[in-house]
XYZ file of C-alpha atoms in Angstrom:
276
model
C 11.505 44.667 44.999
C 13.642 47.554 43.673
C 12.773 48.568 40.123
C 16.212 49.167 38.596
C 17.755 48.178 35.274
C 21.487 47.555 35.283
C 23.391 49.257 32.449
C 26.944 48.606 31.230
C 28.234 51.613 33.168
C 26.822 50.074 36.341
C 28.990 47.001 35.800
C 32.117 48.901 36.801
C 32.936 49.429 40.463
C 32.026 52.842 41.850
C 33.569 52.876 45.327
C 32.177 56.343 46.036
C 28.678 54.829 46.119
C 29.575 51.691 48.081
C 29.863 51.080 51.815
C 33.206 49.285 51.497
C 31.470 45.921 51.111
C 34.408 44.069 49.561
C 36.515 45.161 52.552
C 34.020 43.674 55.002
C 31.902 40.922 53.473
C 34.705 38.858 51.937
C 37.287 36.722 53.784
C 40.977 36.485 52.934
C 43.930 34.512 54.220
C 47.513 35.567 54.807
C 49.340 34.699 51.598
C 51.180 36.230 48.675
C 47.971 38.156 47.961
C 47.089 39.322 51.469
C 49.287 40.340 54.377
C 46.829 39.200 57.052
C 43.923 36.853 57.764
C 40.402 38.277 57.815
C 37.090 36.521 58.370
C 33.989 37.177 56.260
C 31.832 39.885 57.797
C 34.747 41.444 59.676
C 35.962 44.854 58.513
C 39.515 45.001 57.226
C 41.638 46.938 59.762
C 42.703 49.228 56.909
C 39.091 50.320 56.276
C 38.451 53.894 57.376
C 35.281 55.356 58.854
C 34.318 56.831 55.479
C 34.402 53.351 53.885
C 37.668 54.105 52.069
C 40.884 52.112 52.181
C 43.556 53.727 54.322
C 46.384 52.291 52.220
C 44.791 52.337 48.766
C 47.776 54.043 47.132
C 50.251 51.505 48.552
C 48.285 48.248 48.570
C 50.878 46.320 46.556
C 53.771 47.572 48.648
C 51.920 46.668 51.871
C 51.213 43.099 50.761
C 47.596 43.467 49.613
C 47.995 42.656 45.921
C 44.764 40.658 46.078
C 42.812 43.849 46.651
C 44.273 45.461 43.529
C 43.063 42.655 41.250
C 39.536 42.419 42.651
C 36.519 43.940 40.941
C 32.902 43.672 42.045
C 31.461 44.495 38.574
C 29.398 47.219 40.227
C 27.788 44.920 42.796
C 29.016 47.166 45.610
C 27.012 50.205 44.598
C 24.057 48.055 43.516
C 23.757 46.404 46.939
C 24.531 49.605 48.849
C 22.291 52.027 46.981
C 19.600 49.883 45.340
C 19.137 46.595 47.178
C 19.396 48.220 50.607
C 18.276 51.692 49.575
C 21.371 53.543 50.810
C 21.256 51.973 54.294
C 24.799 51.845 55.695
C 25.597 48.481 57.311
C 27.165 50.340 60.224
C 23.918 52.177 60.985
C 21.569 49.184 60.858
C 21.126 46.096 63.001
C 23.703 43.260 63.067
C 21.145 41.068 61.280
C 20.751 43.646 58.511
C 24.516 43.904 58.143
C 24.898 40.129 57.877
C 22.175 40.016 55.229
C 23.969 42.700 53.234
C 27.222 40.757 53.444
C 25.467 37.548 52.322
C 23.791 39.276 49.382
C 26.886 41.081 48.101
C 28.718 38.023 46.617
C 25.461 36.829 45.031
C 24.948 40.131 43.227
C 28.617 40.180 42.302
C 28.183 36.869 40.461
C 25.065 38.121 38.711
C 26.829 41.300 37.612
C 29.732 39.281 36.248
C 27.234 37.287 34.179
C 25.708 40.548 32.965
C 29.167 41.649 31.826
C 29.635 38.459 29.785
C 26.120 38.566 28.313
C 26.553 42.205 27.335
C 29.843 41.409 25.621
C 28.357 38.380 23.866
C 25.788 40.702 22.294
C 28.649 42.640 20.675
C 30.014 39.548 18.914
C 28.822 39.636 15.265
C 29.264 35.895 14.771
C 26.932 35.224 17.700
C 24.059 37.080 16.009
C 21.934 33.895 15.708
C 21.949 33.766 19.509
C 21.262 37.442 20.166
C 17.556 36.987 20.926
C 18.254 34.325 23.542
C 21.189 36.308 24.909
C 18.938 39.351 25.356
C 16.345 37.203 27.126
C 18.931 35.874 29.562
C 20.339 39.367 30.024
C 16.927 40.663 31.033
C 16.357 37.684 33.325
C 19.721 38.228 35.017
C 18.980 41.933 35.447
C 15.673 41.008 37.043
C 17.370 38.605 39.449
C 19.976 41.216 40.409
C 17.201 43.708 41.099
C 15.406 41.505 43.624
C 15.107 42.351 47.282
C 17.676 41.121 49.828
C 15.589 38.216 51.148
C 15.126 36.798 47.649
C 18.781 37.291 46.735
C 19.957 35.556 49.906
C 18.282 32.278 48.870
C 18.898 32.522 45.122
C 20.552 29.493 43.485
C 22.988 31.611 41.525
C 25.018 28.544 40.557
C 22.097 27.072 38.616
C 21.545 30.335 36.787
C 25.257 30.573 36.001
C 25.130 27.129 34.388
C 22.212 28.178 32.187
C 24.036 31.316 31.071
C 27.286 29.446 30.523
C 25.676 27.086 27.986
C 24.736 30.037 25.800
C 28.066 31.793 26.301
C 29.837 28.639 25.141
C 27.709 28.568 21.987
C 28.573 32.216 21.358
C 32.237 31.399 21.862
C 32.186 28.518 19.404
C 30.501 30.635 16.726
C 32.991 33.461 17.242
C 36.118 31.325 17.312
C 34.998 29.421 14.221
C 35.580 32.616 12.250
C 39.222 32.907 13.324
C 41.602 31.655 10.643
C 43.991 28.798 11.355
C 43.943 25.781 13.635
C 42.371 26.619 16.980
C 43.742 24.972 20.112
C 41.405 23.630 22.769
C 43.014 24.260 26.159
C 39.803 24.450 28.160
C 40.573 23.931 31.844
C 44.197 23.057 31.033
C 46.920 23.167 33.681
C 49.373 25.616 32.146
C 51.025 26.881 35.318
C 54.408 28.316 34.360
C 53.976 27.140 30.765
C 56.496 28.397 28.227
C 54.222 29.864 25.587
C 56.444 32.688 24.345
C 55.348 33.607 20.836
C 52.700 30.865 20.813
C 49.973 30.912 18.184
C 46.796 30.844 20.274
C 44.512 32.549 17.794
C 40.901 31.541 18.451
C 41.992 29.215 21.242
C 39.570 27.937 23.834
C 41.238 28.902 27.116
C 38.098 28.806 29.241
C 39.094 28.112 32.837
C 42.720 27.421 31.901
C 45.247 27.849 34.711
C 47.893 30.159 33.270
C 49.485 31.255 36.539
C 53.001 32.575 35.858
C 52.829 31.355 32.247
C 55.166 33.084 29.802
C 52.945 34.464 27.047
C 55.438 37.057 25.854
C 54.605 37.951 22.274
C 51.886 35.285 22.107
C 49.081 35.699 19.576
C 45.798 35.498 21.503
C 43.627 37.213 18.932
C 40.049 35.955 19.100
C 40.726 33.665 22.060
C 38.057 32.848 24.656
C 39.514 33.752 28.061
C 36.487 33.341 30.295
C 37.589 32.200 33.741
C 41.263 31.826 32.743
C 43.601 32.351 35.704
C 46.174 34.905 34.548
C 47.832 35.644 37.883
C 51.435 36.688 37.209
C 51.124 35.572 33.579
C 53.585 37.470 31.378
C 51.695 39.256 28.598
C 54.475 41.581 27.446
C 54.002 42.344 23.729
C 51.205 39.758 23.499
C 48.337 40.438 21.094
C 44.906 40.062 22.707
C 43.087 41.981 19.982
C 39.604 40.551 19.677
C 40.052 38.248 22.661
C 36.715 38.031 24.431
C 35.251 37.387 27.874
C 38.426 38.894 29.316
C 37.728 40.907 32.471
C 39.628 43.712 34.124
C 40.413 41.627 37.249
C 42.078 38.981 35.070
C 44.191 41.585 33.343
C 45.064 43.342 36.603
C 46.437 40.067 37.937
C 48.776 39.630 34.949
C 51.986 41.352 33.897
C 52.254 43.330 30.691
C 53.781 46.243 28.860
C 53.040 49.183 26.625
C 53.411 46.767 23.735
C 50.604 44.492 24.916
C 47.655 44.880 22.556
C 44.277 44.742 24.296
C 40.595 44.521 23.347
C 38.590 47.694 23.852
C 36.546 46.210 26.711
C 39.444 46.490 29.192
C 42.004 49.103 30.228
C 45.769 48.833 30.522
C 46.544 48.310 34.247
C 48.324 51.243 35.854
C 50.825 49.012 37.618
C 52.130 47.642 34.307
C 54.086 50.867 33.837
C 56.003 50.140 37.040
C 57.063 46.778 35.637
C 58.828 48.239 32.605
């Protein structure tokens, strides 16, 4: 089993150290997000021999918006360089390649959990839970560092449920410190909702479907956004200061502006400038 500890820097995709796994292992269907159909385990026709995307600079224009909002949380380089020790799937046996493709989404889920656990440890109000959060962080790191055969049979869903219980406790402690009445919109269907200027301070928006919702100027300070679907949500001039469990893929899928205020854990998407 590889002996490797995953740090926060390793939870960001490093395509230079990956064998293009997201372009091969994952399936996609022709839709608004993808221009073509592709089966899992089949290389995207845009993937070059050096494992780089041949249309990376024009993905949105070519109909591959889905690629621009995907992030592996560093699972690509972990599987490529650590789990399989730098063995390129193209150079090994078909069985080895299939195993790599099966393991990649498992490690991706574990790395996403590591991202949330790491962020939870930065929340002052969750201090009473820090010892248990650290224990689960170490356990998740250990699982992610297993060999390919162990990862292929791992019940990652069960582990996710265990982690989620603690993340929810951390969320409740953190949101309790936000002033004002806090809305509970957990899992709510808010597709296309008109929430311009809405007061969502400390709101529970876990798993909420906010596709194409108008959140222009909304106050989302201290809101829990874990798993919220923000595809095409309008975040122009919204305030997400202190919002937590927000990931870069979620933000990349939304629309925003220079006036959108963001927590320090994420970066302003480059394509937002083109929307101004």
